[in-house]
Amino acid sequence: MSKIYMDHAATTYVKPEVLEAMMPYFSEKFGNGSSIHSEGREAKKALEAARQSIAQALGAKPTEIYFTSGGSESDNWAIKGAAFSRMDQGKHIIISAIEHHAVLDPCHYLKKFGFEITELKVDEDGLINLDDLKKAIRDDTVLVSIMTANNEIGTIQPVEEAAKIAHEKGVLFHTDAVQAVGQIPIDLSNSAIDLLSISGHKLYALNGVGALYIKDGVEIDNLIHGGAQERNRRAGTENIACIVGLGKAFELAKSNMESESKRLTVLRDKLIQSVLAEIPESRLNGHPTKRLPNNVNFSFKNVDGEAILINLDLMGIACSTGSACTSACTGPSYVLQALGMEYRWTNGSVRLTLGARTTEEDIDTVVGALKETMNRLRMITFKA
Amino acid sequence: MSKIYMDHAATTYVKPEVLEAMMPYFSEKFGNGSSIHSEGREAKKALEAARQSIAQALGAKPTEIYFTSGGSESDNWAIKGAAFSRMDQGKHIIISAIEHHAVLDPCHYLKKFGFEITELKVDEDGLINLDDLKKAIRDDTVLVSIMTANNEIGTIQPVEEAAKIAHEKGVLFHTDAVQAVGQIPIDLSNSAIDLLSISGHKLYALNGVGALYIKDGVEIDNLIHGGAQERNRRAGTENIACIVGLGKAFELAKSNMESESKRLTVLRDKLIQSVLAEIPESRLNGHPTKRLPNNVNFSFKNVDGEAILINLDLMGIACSTGSACTSACTGPSYVLQALGMEYRWTNGSVRLTLGARTTEEDIDTVVGALKETMNRLRMITFKA
Amino acid sequence: MYNDVVMDHFQHPRNVGDMADATSVAEVGSQECGDTMKVFIKIKDDVIDDIKFQTYGCAAAIASSSIATEMVKGKTVTEAKKLTKNDVVTELGGLPDQKIHCSLLAVDGILGAIEAYEKNK
Amino acid sequence: MYNDVVMDHFQHPRNVGDMADATSVAEVGSQECGDTMKVFIKIKDDVIDDIKFQTYGCAAAIASSSIATEMVKGKTVTEAKKLTKNDVVTELGGLPDQKIHCSLLAVDGILGAIEAYEKNK
Ligand SMILES: Cc1ncc(COP(=O)(O)O)c(C=O)c1O
Ligand SMILES: Cc1ncc(COP(=O)(O)O)c(C=O)c1O
């Protein structure tokens, strides 16, 4: 049975071109980027070339790109770094209610240091309201953080407008772009965004590498103090192989983003339309058009998400669910709950995220598998 | 010209066996360890197997090993996590004067939050004095952090005794074992050490992966908040390939530590004795016997470290210097200064760190190259 | 994640369905989880002659429902009333820690139906 | 890190040594760096007829010393006194940013020797 991987939002495989670019840096060109001997200088050169590729893909300057260990570190650095650097000016932070845990949790941690957090509500499609943001900004607000696109439901937020509102009030603006980078165009050359988080393993580079964009002139506290790497802002011997891979992944993403995002949007919409037409009591979660080209998120009434997932896995389809019964019974995902749906809908959610190898045939197979699964499970279920 | 790499303390190459173990996790078994589909479960299994290998090599329990992005993150997590978790109890931290920047800098950052730092002096061999430690502990001391072995001069500290002293006073004990792990035996099964930092790229695994040992029952604040990875203590999708590599590196280190450390000690001592005998005005920095098997650090009077380094590089030998004129003229390394030497000695230092591929022939070549270099440079120099 | 017994009962649950001539019926739900179950039993001479269930819930809840109904079918009411969560988990060959509590639903459902029968007797 | 000109002057410094019959001698040191230099000059008819140096310092300091002594050799004292750090860096084809200041040592040394000569004239 050949497998269909539809969980690219969780993690992507490493593209062959990316791995090929990384290979020389494991055992041959393995120098420490801070050393002055020739091995070290070669490592340094590769590092700066990768920084250049990433900056170019984002319309940023190379001096604005700082390498990290991934999206979670970037988010933590941005949030805590901004907060701690400005705690004399105020202790209020605004985020959306559907931020990733890597933004939510550092914010809640900051309460220990006296910070207050305002969570903006979202509408039934997952969009924030810009008027709410305007009203929420206070004199002591030091940071606004709104994600570019949501990891569960794929909804794309009006971050540029939100950043402008924050800037008008002199407040820093961060966006978690982990899911958006490589999928939708991001141009920071004329942007009000101060801080932007990136993770490698969502765009076909390896896990454990990411970056934080920090606009030139924006000062935030370091998160990882120590060595002078990353112009004294992020200590730790650089992960050259993975960084080179990240650079390559950005180059690939930039060069084929237009065609690939069109291709994925067609497949995505076919999957959405087929399922909504062919499976009763199904609905799409997230915005119908303002959504990532690769993201599909369904709810099926009266069926448990985990049960769906296991059935699909047995049929060779890997995807994920927003119902949280996997770790402990804490109920369905806070993101789906924020959309205002009932339990019997939120708990029956399935996220299918497409990728570079997804074909039209895969879509047909998945639609068939979903139909079969819902039929099976709805025979067993105690309907509400 | 074949190159001789003598900078293993800066970073090691990735051993072929390690790379081989990593390979399947780039593009095939690339699942997210938190996913419940079969790809995710396979990733999770590999992760736990690596944790098991590392725990076993250190005499720890698998539940005491937490993966991080490297030594710097582990140090920052240990220091800030311990400090912030105990700031109600006190705000005093004790470290040695020759800690790595990844320990020094987070400590100094904590001053912003009201913490006080005591730096213990070291003797001319780089050893701390345990009586000094006893005297330095106050009622409001919350953490003692002493490195297992120094990265520049290789001196091995009496950390177990230091940990016992800290424990007697109810104070947490952290050790930065980044340079020691894989080189000298570490047994945590009966140890007073609460927290211990590990970095992959010092023992033939890749850059950008490391671990923090946290003794069962020891609570510290998280550094990277977010997803539930690492039992809710370190967020971020796990870097499976690199972690698998780290596990393999520990297995290799454990299986050949005895023979390899003997082999390196012989080569190390040959290098030391030859240079001291054959090059005038040379001295060994660090303790003559309580030192890492792979570490040699010389000072040559009246010669500048950077100048030596460049000469050696041209002769195909990669090593490093503790004179800091590489980035800005801030003078020689604080570690060498802490040993109480004059400028004309501290500034002429060279660190040569041996590794798995170092041969006796390499040692002879290096001795010859050092002689030639000192002759050349001492002809130019304005002697003090 | 789940063992073969659990997977078998999840994929091929026994005793699923409803029953027109049930002696008694119970509906139970776990507040904690949102999982719910409806149980139909037919009792003849104080023996559980037939049993059917419908369960809304995760794989563990469905598998527990299936095996628990098998365990009590053909037993006397007195015997069936001794059913515990542990019996169900043991019969399944174990459940992941965080899923143990899901087996409670089936026990509650079966005991609920028996209780309803005894009340109306 | 360093260009070919710098490397050449570092590896093969010109005018290294001392001079028994120097017209004047200067010793200078950069407080900042700990680098030090000793310069010997022989002056004939107000022209720098010969020059020698000894430098303790990094590659940039040694290369600057070498090229700067070449630059002033054969020049009149008046011309030589116009030597600046920028001239030296330019002649070297550039230095890494953090090394620019190292070229100051050579300029200070040469100007120091000239000053000593003029004082004693
Ligand atoms: C003693 C010591 N601590 C910490 C570190 C930092 O480790 P990493 O480069 O993995 O962040 C190093 C190495 O650079 C080290 O030698
Ligand atoms: C929106 C979002 N932010 C942050 C993260 C965290 O990224 P990482 O797994 O690289 O730490 C993720 C992915 O898990 C994400 O989807």
CSV table of N, CA and C in Angstrom, one decimal, chain A residues 7-135:
chain,number,residue,atom,x,y,z
A,7,ASP,N,0.1,15.7,5.9
A,7,ASP,CA,0.3,16.3,7.2
A,7,ASP,C,1.5,17.3,7.1
A,8,HIS,N,1.6,18.0,6.0
A,8,HIS,CA,2.7,18.9,5.8
A,8,HIS,C,2.7,20.1,6.7
A,9,ALA,N,1.6,20.4,7.3
A,9,ALA,CA,1.6,21.5,8.3
A,9,ALA,C,2.3,21.0,9.6
A,10,ALA,N,2.3,19.7,9.8
A,10,ALA,CA,3.0,19.2,11.0
A,10,ALA,C,4.5,19.2,10.8
A,11,THR,N,4.9,18.6,9.7
A,11,THR,CA,6.3,18.7,9.3
A,11,THR,C,6.4,18.2,7.9
A,12,THR,N,7.3,18.7,7.1
A,12,THR,CA,7.6,18.3,5.8
A,12,THR,C,8.8,17.4,5.7
A,13,TYR,N,8.9,16.6,4.7
A,13,TYR,CA,10.1,15.8,4.4
A,13,TYR,C,11.1,16.8,4.0
A,14,VAL,N,12.4,16.4,4.0
A,14,VAL,CA,13.5,17.3,3.4
A,14,VAL,C,13.6,17.0,1.9
A,15,LYS,N,13.5,18.1,1.1
A,15,LYS,CA,13.6,17.9,-0.3
A,15,LYS,C,15.0,17.4,-0.7
A,16,PRO,N,15.1,16.6,-1.8
A,16,PRO,CA,16.4,16.0,-2.2
A,16,PRO,C,17.4,17.2,-2.5
A,17,GLU,N,16.9,18.3,-3.1
A,17,GLU,CA,17.9,19.4,-3.4
A,17,GLU,C,18.4,20.0,-2.1
A,18,VAL,N,17.5,20.0,-1.1
A,18,VAL,CA,17.9,20.6,0.2
A,18,VAL,C,18.9,19.7,0.9
A,19,LEU,N,18.7,18.4,0.9
A,19,LEU,CA,19.6,17.5,1.5
A,19,LEU,C,20.9,17.5,0.8
A,20,GLU,N,20.9,17.6,-0.5
A,20,GLU,CA,22.1,17.6,-1.3
A,20,GLU,C,22.9,18.8,-0.9
A,21,ALA,N,22.3,19.9,-0.7
A,21,ALA,CA,23.0,21.2,-0.4
A,21,ALA,C,23.6,21.0,1.0
A,22,MET,N,23.0,20.3,1.9
A,22,MET,CA,23.4,20.1,3.3
A,22,MET,C,24.6,19.1,3.4
A,23,MET,N,24.6,18.1,2.5
A,23,MET,CA,25.5,17.0,2.7
A,23,MET,C,27.0,17.4,3.0
A,24,PRO,N,27.6,18.3,2.2
A,24,PRO,CA,29.0,18.6,2.4
A,24,PRO,C,29.3,19.1,3.8
A,25,TYR,N,28.3,19.6,4.5
A,25,TYR,CA,28.6,20.3,5.8
A,25,TYR,C,28.5,19.4,7.0
A,26,PHE,N,28.3,18.1,6.7
A,26,PHE,CA,28.3,17.2,7.9
A,26,PHE,C,29.7,16.8,8.2
A,27,SER,N,30.4,16.3,7.2
A,27,SER,CA,31.7,15.6,7.6
A,27,SER,C,32.9,16.2,6.9
A,28,GLU,N,32.6,17.1,5.9
A,28,GLU,CA,33.8,17.7,5.2
A,28,GLU,C,34.0,19.2,5.6
A,29,LYS,N,33.0,20.0,5.2
A,29,LYS,CA,33.1,21.4,5.6
A,29,LYS,C,32.4,21.7,6.9
A,30,PHE,N,33.0,21.1,7.9
A,30,PHE,CA,32.3,21.1,9.2
A,30,PHE,C,32.8,22.2,10.2
A,31,GLY,N,33.6,23.1,9.7
A,31,GLY,CA,34.2,24.1,10.6
A,31,GLY,C,33.2,24.9,11.4
A,32,ASN,N,33.7,25.4,12.5
A,32,ASN,CA,33.0,26.3,13.4
A,32,ASN,C,33.0,27.7,12.8
A,33,GLY,N,31.8,28.2,12.5
A,33,GLY,CA,31.7,29.5,11.8
A,33,GLY,C,32.4,30.6,12.5
A,34,SER,N,32.8,30.5,13.8
A,34,SER,CA,33.5,31.5,14.5
A,34,SER,C,35.0,31.4,14.5
A,35,SER,N,35.5,30.3,13.9
A,35,SER,CA,37.0,30.1,13.9
A,35,SER,C,37.6,30.8,12.7
A,36,ILE,N,38.9,31.2,12.9
A,36,ILE,CA,39.5,31.9,11.8
A,36,ILE,C,40.3,31.1,10.9
A,37,HIS,N,40.5,29.8,11.1
A,37,HIS,CA,41.2,29.0,10.2
A,37,HIS,C,40.3,28.8,9.0
A,38,SER,N,40.8,28.1,7.9
A,38,SER,CA,40.1,28.1,6.6
A,38,SER,C,38.8,27.3,6.7
A,39,GLU,N,38.8,26.2,7.5
A,39,GLU,CA,37.5,25.5,7.7
A,39,GLU,C,36.5,26.4,8.3
A,40,GLY,N,36.8,27.1,9.2
A,40,GLY,CA,35.9,28.0,9.9
A,40,GLY,C,35.4,29.1,8.9
A,41,ARG,N,36.3,29.6,8.1
A,41,ARG,CA,35.9,30.7,7.1
A,41,ARG,C,35.0,30.1,6.1
A,42,GLU,N,35.2,28.9,5.7
A,42,GLU,CA,34.3,28.3,4.7
A,42,GLU,C,32.9,28.1,5.2
A,43,ALA,N,32.8,27.7,6.5
A,43,ALA,CA,31.5,27.5,7.2
A,43,ALA,C,30.8,28.8,7.2
A,44,LYS,N,31.6,29.9,7.6
A,44,LYS,CA,31.0,31.2,7.7
A,44,LYS,C,30.4,31.7,6.4
A,45,LYS,N,31.2,31.4,5.3
A,45,LYS,CA,30.7,31.8,4.0
A,45,LYS,C,29.4,31.2,3.6
A,46,ALA,N,29.3,29.9,3.9
A,46,ALA,CA,28.0,29.2,3.6
A,46,ALA,C,26.9,29.7,4.4
A,47,LEU,N,27.2,30.1,5.7
A,47,LEU,CA,26.2,30.6,6.6
A,47,LEU,C,25.7,32.0,6.0
A,48,GLU,N,26.6,32.8,5.5
A,48,GLU,CA,26.2,34.1,5.1
A,48,GLU,C,25.4,34.0,3.7
A,49,ALA,N,25.8,33.0,2.9
A,49,ALA,CA,25.1,32.8,1.6
A,49,ALA,C,23.6,32.4,1.9
A,50,ALA,N,23.4,31.5,2.9
A,50,ALA,CA,22.1,31.1,3.3
A,50,ALA,C,21.3,32.3,3.8
A,51,ARG,N,21.9,33.1,4.6
A,51,ARG,CA,21.2,34.3,5.1
A,51,ARG,C,20.8,35.2,4.0
A,52,GLN,N,21.6,35.3,3.0
A,52,GLN,CA,21.4,36.2,1.8
A,52,GLN,C,20.1,35.6,1.1
A,53,SER,N,20.1,34.3,0.9
A,53,SER,CA,19.0,33.7,0.2
A,53,SER,C,17.6,33.9,0.9
A,54,ILE,N,17.7,33.8,2.2
A,54,ILE,CA,16.5,34.0,3.0
A,54,ILE,C,16.0,35.4,2.9
A,55,ALA,N,17.0,36.3,3.1
A,55,ALA,CA,16.7,37.8,3.1
A,55,ALA,C,16.0,38.1,1.8
A,56,GLN,N,16.6,37.6,0.7
A,56,GLN,CA,16.1,38.0,-0.6
A,56,GLN,C,14.7,37.5,-0.8
A,57,ALA,N,14.4,36.2,-0.4
A,57,ALA,CA,13.1,35.7,-0.6
A,57,ALA,C,12.0,36.5,0.2
A,58,LEU,N,12.5,37.2,1.2
A,58,LEU,CA,11.5,37.9,2.1
A,58,LEU,C,11.5,39.4,1.9
A,59,GLY,N,12.4,39.9,1.0
A,59,GLY,CA,12.5,41.3,0.8
A,59,GLY,C,13.1,42.0,2.0
A,60,ALA,N,14.0,41.2,2.7
A,60,ALA,CA,14.6,41.8,3.9
A,60,ALA,C,16.1,42.0,3.6
A,61,LYS,N,16.8,42.6,4.6
A,61,LYS,CA,18.2,42.7,4.5
A,61,LYS,C,18.9,41.5,5.2
A,62,PRO,N,20.0,41.1,4.8
A,62,PRO,CA,20.7,39.9,5.4
A,62,PRO,C,20.9,40.2,6.9
A,63,THR,N,21.2,41.5,7.3
A,63,THR,CA,21.4,41.8,8.7
A,63,THR,C,20.1,41.7,9.5
A,64,GLU,N,19.0,41.4,8.9
A,64,GLU,CA,17.7,41.4,9.6
A,64,GLU,C,17.3,39.9,9.9
A,65,ILE,N,18.1,39.0,9.4
A,65,ILE,CA,17.8,37.5,9.6
A,65,ILE,C,18.7,36.9,10.6
A,66,TYR,N,18.1,36.3,11.7
A,66,TYR,CA,18.9,35.7,12.8
A,66,TYR,C,18.5,34.2,12.8
A,67,PHE,N,19.4,33.3,12.8
A,67,PHE,CA,19.1,31.9,12.8
A,67,PHE,C,18.8,31.4,14.2
A,68,THR,N,17.8,30.5,14.3
A,68,THR,CA,17.4,30.0,15.6
A,68,THR,C,17.2,28.5,15.4
A,69,SER,N,16.7,27.8,16.5
A,69,SER,CA,16.5,26.4,16.4
A,69,SER,C,15.1,26.0,15.9
A,70,GLY,N,14.3,27.0,15.5
A,70,GLY,CA,13.0,26.6,15.0
A,70,GLY,C,12.0,27.7,15.3
A,71,GLY,N,10.7,27.4,15.0
A,71,GLY,CA,9.6,28.3,15.1
A,71,GLY,C,9.4,28.6,16.6
A,72,SER,N,9.4,27.6,17.4
A,72,SER,CA,9.1,27.9,18.9
A,72,SER,C,10.1,28.8,19.5
A,73,GLU,N,11.4,28.6,19.2
A,73,GLU,CA,12.4,29.5,19.7
A,73,GLU,C,12.2,30.9,19.2
A,74,SER,N,11.9,31.0,17.9
A,74,SER,CA,11.7,32.3,17.3
A,74,SER,C,10.6,33.1,18.0
A,75,ASP,N,9.5,32.4,18.2
A,75,ASP,CA,8.3,33.0,18.8
A,75,ASP,C,8.7,33.4,20.3
A,76,ASN,N,9.3,32.5,21.0
A,76,ASN,CA,9.7,32.8,22.4
A,76,ASN,C,10.6,34.0,22.5
A,77,TRP,N,11.6,34.0,21.6
A,77,TRP,CA,12.6,35.1,21.5
A,77,TRP,C,11.8,36.4,21.3
A,78,ALA,N,11.0,36.4,20.3
A,78,ALA,CA,10.3,37.6,19.9
A,78,ALA,C,9.4,38.1,21.0
A,79,ILE,N,8.7,37.2,21.6
A,79,ILE,CA,7.7,37.6,22.7
A,79,ILE,C,8.4,38.1,24.0
A,80,LYS,N,9.3,37.2,24.5
A,80,LYS,CA,10.0,37.5,25.7
A,80,LYS,C,11.0,38.6,25.5
A,81,GLY,N,11.7,38.5,24.4
A,81,GLY,CA,12.7,39.5,24.1
A,81,GLY,C,12.1,40.9,24.0
A,82,ALA,N,11.0,41.0,23.4
A,82,ALA,CA,10.3,42.3,23.3
A,82,ALA,C,9.8,42.8,24.6
A,83,ALA,N,9.2,41.8,25.3
A,83,ALA,CA,8.5,42.2,26.6
A,83,ALA,C,9.6,42.6,27.6
A,84,PHE,N,10.6,41.8,27.8
A,84,PHE,CA,11.7,42.1,28.8
A,84,PHE,C,12.4,43.4,28.4
A,85,SER,N,12.6,43.7,27.1
A,85,SER,CA,13.3,44.9,26.8
A,85,SER,C,12.5,46.1,27.0
A,86,ARG,N,11.2,46.0,27.2
A,86,ARG,CA,10.3,47.2,27.3
A,86,ARG,C,9.5,47.2,28.6
A,87,MET,N,10.0,46.4,29.6
A,87,MET,CA,9.1,46.2,30.7
A,87,MET,C,9.1,47.5,31.6
A,88,ASP,N,10.0,48.4,31.3
A,88,ASP,CA,9.9,49.7,32.0
A,88,ASP,C,8.8,50.6,31.4
A,89,GLN,N,8.5,50.4,30.1
A,89,GLN,CA,7.5,51.2,29.4
A,89,GLN,C,6.1,50.7,29.6
A,90,GLY,N,6.0,49.4,29.9
A,90,GLY,CA,4.6,48.9,30.1
A,90,GLY,C,4.6,47.4,30.0
A,91,LYS,N,3.5,46.8,30.5
A,91,LYS,CA,3.5,45.4,30.6
A,91,LYS,C,2.2,44.8,30.1
A,92,HIS,N,1.8,45.3,28.9
A,92,HIS,CA,0.6,44.8,28.3
A,92,HIS,C,0.9,44.3,26.9
A,93,ILE,N,0.4,43.1,26.6
A,93,ILE,CA,0.6,42.4,25.3
A,93,ILE,C,-0.7,42.0,24.7
A,94,ILE,N,-0.8,42.2,23.3
A,94,ILE,CA,-2.1,41.8,22.7
A,94,ILE,C,-1.8,40.7,21.7
A,95,ILE,N,-2.5,39.6,21.7
A,95,ILE,CA,-2.4,38.5,20.7
A,95,ILE,C,-3.8,38.1,20.3
A,96,SER,N,-3.8,37.2,19.3
A,96,SER,CA,-5.2,36.7,18.9
A,96,SER,C,-5.4,35.5,19.8
A,97,ALA,N,-6.7,35.1,19.8
A,97,ALA,CA,-7.0,33.9,20.7
A,97,ALA,C,-6.6,32.6,20.0
A,98,ILE,N,-6.2,32.7,18.7
A,98,ILE,CA,-5.9,31.4,18.1
A,98,ILE,C,-4.4,31.3,17.7
A,99,GLU,N,-3.5,32.0,18.4
A,99,GLU,CA,-2.1,31.9,18.2
A,99,GLU,C,-1.6,30.5,18.5
A,100,HIS,N,-0.5,30.1,18.0
A,100,HIS,CA,0.1,28.8,18.3
A,100,HIS,C,0.6,28.8,19.7
A,101,HIS,N,0.7,27.7,20.3
A,101,HIS,CA,1.2,27.6,21.7
A,101,HIS,C,2.5,28.3,21.9
A,102,ALA,N,3.3,28.3,20.9
A,102,ALA,CA,4.7,28.9,21.0
A,102,ALA,C,4.6,30.4,21.2
A,103,VAL,N,3.4,31.0,20.9
A,103,VAL,CA,3.2,32.4,21.2
A,103,VAL,C,2.3,32.5,22.5
A,104,LEU,N,1.3,31.7,22.6
A,104,LEU,CA,0.4,31.8,23.7
A,104,LEU,C,1.2,31.5,25.0
A,105,ASP,N,2.0,30.5,25.0
A,105,ASP,CA,2.6,30.0,26.3
A,105,ASP,C,3.6,31.0,26.8
A,106,PRO,N,4.5,31.5,26.0
A,106,PRO,CA,5.4,32.5,26.6
A,106,PRO,C,4.6,33.8,27.1
A,107,CYS,N,3.5,34.1,26.4
A,107,CYS,CA,2.7,35.3,26.9
A,107,CYS,C,2.2,34.9,28.3
A,108,HIS,N,1.7,33.7,28.4
A,108,HIS,CA,1.1,33.4,29.8
A,108,HIS,C,2.2,33.3,30.8
A,109,TYR,N,3.4,32.9,30.4
A,109,TYR,CA,4.5,32.8,31.3
A,109,TYR,C,4.8,34.2,31.8
A,110,LEU,N,4.7,35.2,31.0
A,110,LEU,CA,5.1,36.6,31.3
A,110,LEU,C,4.2,37.2,32.4
A,111,LYS,N,3.0,36.5,32.6
A,111,LYS,CA,2.2,37.0,33.7
A,111,LYS,C,2.9,37.0,35.1
A,112,LYS,N,3.8,36.0,35.2
A,112,LYS,CA,4.6,35.9,36.4
A,112,LYS,C,5.5,37.1,36.6
A,113,PHE,N,5.8,37.8,35.6
A,113,PHE,CA,6.6,39.1,35.7
A,113,PHE,C,5.7,40.3,35.6
A,114,GLY,N,4.4,40.1,35.8
A,114,GLY,CA,3.5,41.2,35.9
A,114,GLY,C,2.8,41.7,34.6
A,115,PHE,N,3.0,40.9,33.5
A,115,PHE,CA,2.4,41.3,32.3
A,115,PHE,C,1.0,40.9,32.2
A,116,GLU,N,0.2,41.7,31.5
A,116,GLU,CA,-1.2,41.4,31.2
A,116,GLU,C,-1.4,41.1,29.7
A,117,ILE,N,-2.2,40.1,29.4
A,117,ILE,CA,-2.4,39.6,28.1
A,117,ILE,C,-3.8,39.8,27.6
A,118,THR,N,-4.0,40.5,26.5
A,118,THR,CA,-5.3,40.6,25.9
A,118,THR,C,-5.4,39.7,24.7
A,119,GLU,N,-6.4,38.8,24.7
A,119,GLU,CA,-6.5,37.9,23.5
A,119,GLU,C,-7.7,38.3,22.7
A,120,LEU,N,-7.4,38.7,21.4
A,120,LEU,CA,-8.5,39.2,20.5
A,120,LEU,C,-9.3,38.0,20.0
A,121,LYS,N,-10.6,38.1,20.1
A,121,LYS,CA,-11.5,37.1,19.5
A,121,LYS,C,-11.4,37.0,18.0
A,122,VAL,N,-11.8,35.9,17.5
A,122,VAL,CA,-11.9,35.8,16.0
A,122,VAL,C,-13.3,35.4,15.6
A,123,ASP,N,-13.6,35.7,14.3
A,123,ASP,CA,-15.0,35.4,13.8
A,123,ASP,C,-15.1,33.9,13.5
A,124,GLU,N,-16.2,33.5,12.9
A,124,GLU,CA,-16.4,32.1,12.6
A,124,GLU,C,-15.5,31.5,11.6
A,125,ASP,N,-14.8,32.4,10.8
A,125,ASP,CA,-13.8,32.0,9.8
A,125,ASP,C,-12.4,32.1,10.4
A,126,GLY,N,-12.3,32.6,11.6
A,126,GLY,CA,-11.0,32.6,12.2
A,126,GLY,C,-10.3,34.0,12.0
A,127,LEU,N,-11.0,35.0,11.5
A,127,LEU,CA,-10.3,36.3,11.3
A,127,LEU,C,-10.4,37.2,12.5
A,128,ILE,N,-9.3,37.9,12.8
A,128,ILE,CA,-9.4,38.9,13.8
A,128,ILE,C,-10.1,40.2,13.2
A,129,ASN,N,-10.6,41.0,14.1
A,129,ASN,CA,-11.3,42.3,13.7
A,129,ASN,C,-10.3,43.4,14.1
A,130,LEU,N,-10.0,44.2,13.0
A,130,LEU,CA,-9.0,45.3,13.2
A,130,LEU,C,-9.4,46.4,14.2
A,131,ASP,N,-10.8,46.6,14.2
A,131,ASP,CA,-11.3,47.6,15.2
A,131,ASP,C,-11.1,47.1,16.6
A,132,ASP,N,-11.2,45.8,16.8
A,132,ASP,CA,-11.0,45.2,18.1
A,132,ASP,C,-9.5,45.5,18.5
A,133,LEU,N,-8.6,45.4,17.6
A,133,LEU,CA,-7.2,45.6,17.8
A,133,LEU,C,-7.0,47.1,18.2
A,134,LYS,N,-7.6,48.0,17.4
A,134,LYS,CA,-7.4,49.4,17.7
A,134,LYS,C,-7.8,49.7,19.2
A,135,LYS,N,-9.0,49.1,19.5
A,135,LYS,CA,-9.6,49.4,20.9
A,135,LYS,C,-8.7,48.8,22.0
